[in-house]
Amino acid sequence: AQSVSQHNHHVILSEAASLELGCNYSYGGTVNLFWYVQYPGQHLQLLLKYFSGDPLVKGIKGFEAEFIKSKFSFNLRKPSVQWSDTAEYFCAAGATSSNTGKLIFGQGTTLQVKP
Amino acid sequence: KAGVTQTPRYLIKTRGQQVTLSCSPISGHRSVSWYQQTPGQGLQFLFEYFSETQRNKGNFPGRFSGRQFSNSRSEMNVSTLELGDSALYLCASSLNGQTYEQYFGPGTRLTVT
């Protein structure tokens, strides 16, 4: 069965700390991978995406993620978090072989950054 | 470019009623996907429409249905509402749904009493 799992449900960090959020996926074929962020009171926004090529992808607001095929992982990282990064983060996967517009989401990780 | 818009933003309905939610995609986007977001189940895929055709459906009962119009606008309908249908319903649009990145609207918060 297709699934996406996020390791941490709730993360609390102080400003300037480094961030790494884990994401693992289980899919029958090749996948496109995404990280979305939902700031308080706002809608889901795309942080970054991986389709193919360089496994290290850079997104908006200083975020990056690394695709490791052998580990079925797509972890999100940021060297130094800010209070404004407080939000819920979702990892998502979609099959590259289908034309169905279906994304499978992880359960989400709530990040709280203390000033 | 205007983003994805959803109407209404908030809705309160009674058990047994039906409801219709609307989604207008980003101009030029032909694929519209719908998701249900709840604290317990997270984000779950409902269905996707492309060129007025439903191409895929998630694991939801037949009470959940949708359609897409020739201008790519989409509606979803839930009949015979149950308390468990209370959720945030999100619409997302993409160029053609081929797992291109999806852009999400603000959602419709449905409360069933």
Tab-separated table of C-alpha atoms in Angstrom:
chain	number	residue	atom	x	y	z
A	1	ALA	CA	0.000	0.000	0.000
A	2	GLN	CA	1.130	3.522	-0.688
A	3	SER	CA	2.053	5.454	2.408
A	4	VAL	CA	4.066	8.366	3.702
A	5	SER	CA	5.257	8.523	7.277
A	6	GLN	CA	6.733	11.422	9.191
A	7	HIS	CA	8.874	10.531	12.167
A	8	ASN	CA	8.174	13.462	14.423
A	9	HIS	CA	4.727	14.680	15.319
A	10	HIS	CA	5.772	17.660	17.408
A	11	VAL	CA	9.142	19.386	17.412
A	12	ILE	CA	10.149	22.275	19.653
A	13	LEU	CA	13.288	24.248	18.845
A	14	SER	CA	14.879	27.500	19.869
A	15	GLU	CA	15.634	30.139	17.267
A	16	ALA	CA	18.873	29.522	15.379
A	17	ALA	CA	18.754	25.787	16.029
A	18	SER	CA	19.050	23.423	13.082
A	19	LEU	CA	16.049	21.514	11.849
A	20	GLU	CA	15.638	18.095	10.308
A	21	LEU	CA	12.225	16.548	9.794
A	22	GLY	CA	12.082	12.937	8.693
A	23	CYS	CA	9.898	11.555	5.926
A	24	ASN	CA	9.760	8.029	4.544
A	25	TYR	CA	7.567	6.776	1.748
A	26	SER	CA	6.353	3.443	0.509
A	27	TYR	CA	5.328	3.293	-3.146
A	28	GLY	CA	5.151	0.740	-5.910
A	29	GLY	CA	7.157	2.755	-8.386
A	30	THR	CA	9.002	5.994	-8.856
A	31	VAL	CA	7.576	8.985	-7.059
A	32	ASN	CA	7.542	12.722	-7.027
A	33	LEU	CA	8.071	14.110	-3.529
A	34	PHE	CA	6.951	17.323	-1.923
A	35	TRP	CA	7.106	19.239	1.308
A	36	TYR	CA	4.236	21.575	2.098
A	37	VAL	CA	3.923	24.014	4.980
A	38	GLN	CA	0.809	25.308	6.678
A	39	TYR	CA	1.387	28.449	8.729
A	40	PRO	CA	-1.190	29.240	11.417
A	41	GLY	CA	-4.370	30.478	9.774
A	42	GLN	CA	-2.991	30.083	6.267
A	43	HIS	CA	-3.407	27.543	3.516
A	44	LEU	CA	-0.963	24.858	2.463
A	45	GLN	CA	2.009	26.216	0.561
A	46	LEU	CA	4.602	24.321	-1.429
A	47	LEU	CA	8.067	24.487	0.162
A	48	LEU	CA	9.950	22.344	-2.315
A	49	LYS	CA	9.618	19.431	-4.701
A	50	TYR	CA	11.681	16.596	-6.114
A	51	PHE	CA	10.919	15.077	-9.496
A	52	SER	CA	14.277	13.825	-10.702
A	53	GLY	CA	17.927	14.805	-10.983
A	54	ASP	CA	19.971	16.282	-8.140
A	55	PRO	CA	18.725	14.589	-4.967
A	56	LEU	CA	19.417	17.703	-2.931
A	57	VAL	CA	16.681	20.202	-3.640
A	58	LYS	CA	16.375	23.721	-2.393
A	59	GLY	CA	13.107	25.418	-1.659
A	60	ILE	CA	11.809	28.693	-0.391
A	61	LYS	CA	12.768	30.379	2.881
A	62	GLY	CA	16.089	28.538	3.183
A	63	PHE	CA	14.655	25.026	3.323
A	64	GLU	CA	16.223	22.080	1.548
A	65	ALA	CA	15.519	18.385	1.325
A	66	GLU	CA	17.523	15.344	0.354
A	67	PHE	CA	16.101	12.414	-1.559
A	68	ILE	CA	17.793	9.147	-0.610
A	69	LYS	CA	16.376	6.442	-2.845
A	70	SER	CA	17.965	3.530	-0.966
A	71	LYS	CA	16.328	4.656	2.245
A	72	PHE	CA	13.017	5.752	0.679
A	73	SER	CA	13.500	9.015	2.519
A	74	PHE	CA	13.024	12.695	1.782
A	75	ASN	CA	14.077	14.606	4.889
A	76	LEU	CA	13.569	18.327	5.245
A	77	ARG	CA	16.333	20.495	6.662
A	78	LYS	CA	17.046	24.083	7.582
A	79	PRO	CA	20.349	25.200	9.126
A	80	SER	CA	18.895	27.896	11.362
A	81	VAL	CA	15.202	28.201	12.168
A	82	GLN	CA	13.361	31.411	12.924
A	83	TRP	CA	10.300	32.065	15.026
A	84	SER	CA	8.376	32.630	11.779
A	85	ASP	CA	9.002	28.992	10.814
A	86	THR	CA	6.461	27.903	13.417
A	87	ALA	CA	3.987	25.898	11.352
A	88	GLU	CA	2.836	22.430	10.404
A	89	TYR	CA	4.922	20.622	7.812
A	90	PHE	CA	3.634	17.898	5.516
A	91	CYS	CA	5.567	15.487	3.367
A	92	ALA	CA	3.689	14.169	0.315
A	93	ALA	CA	4.276	11.724	-2.522
A	94	GLY	CA	2.698	11.149	-5.895
A	95	ALA	CA	3.351	8.399	-8.432
A	96	THR	CA	5.184	9.597	-11.526
A	97	SER	CA	3.561	6.959	-13.698
A	98	SER	CA	-0.045	7.970	-13.177
A	99	ASN	CA	-2.093	10.892	-14.355
A	100	THR	CA	-4.366	10.960	-11.412
A	101	GLY	CA	-3.453	14.055	-9.433
A	102	LYS	CA	-3.344	12.043	-6.227
A	103	LEU	CA	-0.954	12.912	-3.448
A	104	ILE	CA	-0.449	10.796	-0.341
A	105	PHE	CA	0.372	12.913	2.693
A	106	GLY	CA	2.186	12.140	5.899
A	107	GLN	CA	0.494	12.911	9.192
A	108	GLY	CA	2.315	16.200	9.524
A	109	THR	CA	4.874	17.583	11.962
A	110	THR	CA	4.085	20.578	14.118
A	111	LEU	CA	7.145	22.766	14.542
A	112	GLN	CA	7.212	25.262	17.380
A	113	VAL	CA	10.118	27.705	17.401
A	114	LYS	CA	10.738	29.537	20.644
A	115	PRO	CA	12.073	33.111	20.341
B	1	LYS	CA	-2.215	35.199	-11.038
B	2	ALA	CA	-5.031	34.656	-8.605
B	3	GLY	CA	-4.710	31.596	-6.409
B	4	VAL	CA	-7.144	28.780	-5.840
B	5	THR	CA	-10.376	30.023	-4.357
B	6	GLN	CA	-12.932	28.046	-2.405
B	7	THR	CA	-16.429	28.979	-1.357
B	8	PRO	CA	-17.873	29.093	1.135
B	9	ARG	CA	-15.100	29.313	3.700
B	10	TYR	CA	-17.235	28.131	6.592
B	11	LEU	CA	-20.344	26.046	6.680
B	12	ILE	CA	-22.512	24.582	9.422
B	13	LYS	CA	-24.930	21.828	8.499
B	14	THR	CA	-27.140	19.357	10.286
B	15	ARG	CA	-26.855	15.583	10.087
B	16	GLY	CA	-28.766	14.210	7.121
B	17	GLN	CA	-28.459	17.353	5.036
B	18	GLN	CA	-26.377	17.675	1.910
B	19	VAL	CA	-23.755	20.234	1.045
B	20	THR	CA	-22.017	21.527	-2.080
B	21	LEU	CA	-18.570	23.090	-1.988
B	22	SER	CA	-17.023	25.045	-4.824
B	23	CYS	CA	-13.458	25.421	-6.056
B	24	SER	CA	-12.026	27.715	-8.721
B	25	PRO	CA	-8.545	26.660	-9.855
B	26	ILE	CA	-5.667	28.858	-10.905
B	27	SER	CA	-6.206	30.156	-14.410
B	28	GLY	CA	-4.870	27.651	-16.934
B	29	HIS	CA	-4.897	24.724	-14.525
B	30	ARG	CA	-7.031	21.874	-15.742
B	31	SER	CA	-6.720	19.428	-12.867
B	32	VAL	CA	-8.560	19.810	-9.591
B	33	SER	CA	-8.025	17.477	-6.644
B	34	TRP	CA	-10.017	17.401	-3.435
B	35	TYR	CA	-8.774	16.417	0.010
B	36	GLN	CA	-10.317	16.027	3.424
B	37	GLN	CA	-8.252	17.194	6.397
B	38	THR	CA	-9.089	16.083	9.929
B	39	PRO	CA	-6.992	15.995	13.121
B	40	GLY	CA	-7.290	12.226	13.348
B	41	GLN	CA	-6.810	11.140	9.725
B	42	GLY	CA	-4.748	14.014	8.381
B	43	LEU	CA	-5.002	14.840	4.689
B	44	GLN	CA	-6.811	12.236	2.636
B	45	PHE	CA	-7.393	12.251	-1.101
B	46	LEU	CA	-11.035	12.343	-2.164
B	47	PHE	CA	-10.945	12.546	-5.971
B	48	GLU	CA	-9.419	14.322	-8.929
B	49	TYR	CA	-10.973	15.812	-12.024
B	50	PHE	CA	-9.347	16.652	-15.307
B	51	SER	CA	-11.208	17.953	-18.345
B	52	GLU	CA	-14.552	17.288	-16.686
B	53	THR	CA	-13.689	13.627	-16.043
B	54	GLN	CA	-13.050	11.991	-12.713
B	55	ARG	CA	-9.745	10.173	-13.102
B	56	ASN	CA	-9.228	8.846	-9.617
B	57	LYS	CA	-11.168	8.417	-6.429
B	58	GLY	CA	-10.014	7.869	-2.876
B	59	ASN	CA	-11.443	5.503	-0.327
B	60	PHE	CA	-14.571	7.446	0.606
B	61	PRO	CA	-18.209	6.354	0.502
B	62	GLY	CA	-20.444	7.148	-2.437
B	63	ARG	CA	-21.998	10.008	-0.479
B	64	PHE	CA	-18.984	12.007	-1.602
B	65	SER	CA	-19.160	13.051	-5.216
B	66	GLY	CA	-17.930	15.800	-7.434
B	67	ARG	CA	-17.908	17.277	-10.860
B	68	GLN	CA	-15.916	19.643	-13.006
B	69	PHE	CA	-17.178	22.189	-15.447
B	70	SER	CA	-15.781	23.190	-18.810
B	71	ASN	CA	-14.035	26.205	-17.243
B	72	SER	CA	-12.244	23.805	-14.843
B	73	ARG	CA	-14.187	24.975	-11.827
B	74	SER	CA	-15.133	22.073	-9.619
B	75	GLU	CA	-17.744	21.266	-7.043
B	76	MET	CA	-17.915	18.514	-4.502
B	77	ASN	CA	-21.100	17.299	-2.917
B	78	VAL	CA	-21.651	15.374	0.274
B	79	SER	CA	-25.078	13.883	0.753
B	80	THR	CA	-26.677	12.602	3.959
B	81	LEU	CA	-24.118	14.324	6.160
B	82	GLU	CA	-22.734	12.524	9.184
B	83	LEU	CA	-21.002	13.982	12.232
B	84	GLY	CA	-17.760	12.420	11.036
B	85	ASP	CA	-17.849	14.512	7.875
B	86	SER	CA	-16.842	17.555	9.902
B	87	ALA	CA	-13.505	18.542	8.422
B	88	LEU	CA	-11.560	21.037	6.394
B	89	TYR	CA	-12.090	20.315	2.705
B	90	LEU	CA	-9.204	21.394	0.552
B	91	CYS	CA	-9.103	21.862	-3.157
B	92	ALA	CA	-5.860	21.865	-5.108
B	93	SER	CA	-5.177	22.669	-8.721
B	94	SER	CA	-2.335	21.762	-11.014
B	95	LEU	CA	-1.553	22.094	-14.689
B	96	ASN	CA	-2.598	18.607	-15.655
B	97	GLY	CA	-2.603	16.525	-12.499
B	98	GLN	CA	0.353	14.467	-13.564
B	99	THR	CA	1.728	14.964	-10.113
B	100	TYR	CA	2.890	18.392	-11.074
B	101	GLU	CA	2.956	20.460	-7.960
B	102	GLN	CA	-0.474	21.154	-6.594
B	103	TYR	CA	-1.532	24.549	-5.318
B	104	PHE	CA	-3.998	24.557	-2.496
B	105	GLY	CA	-6.888	26.805	-1.673
B	106	PRO	CA	-7.764	28.009	1.828
B	107	GLY	CA	-10.324	25.278	2.320
B	108	THR	CA	-13.931	25.089	3.415
B	109	ARG	CA	-14.450	24.347	7.091
B	110	LEU	CA	-17.541	22.123	7.346
B	111	THR	CA	-19.119	21.510	10.729
B	112	VAL	CA	-21.890	18.945	10.990
B	113	THR	CA	-24.090	19.151	14.085
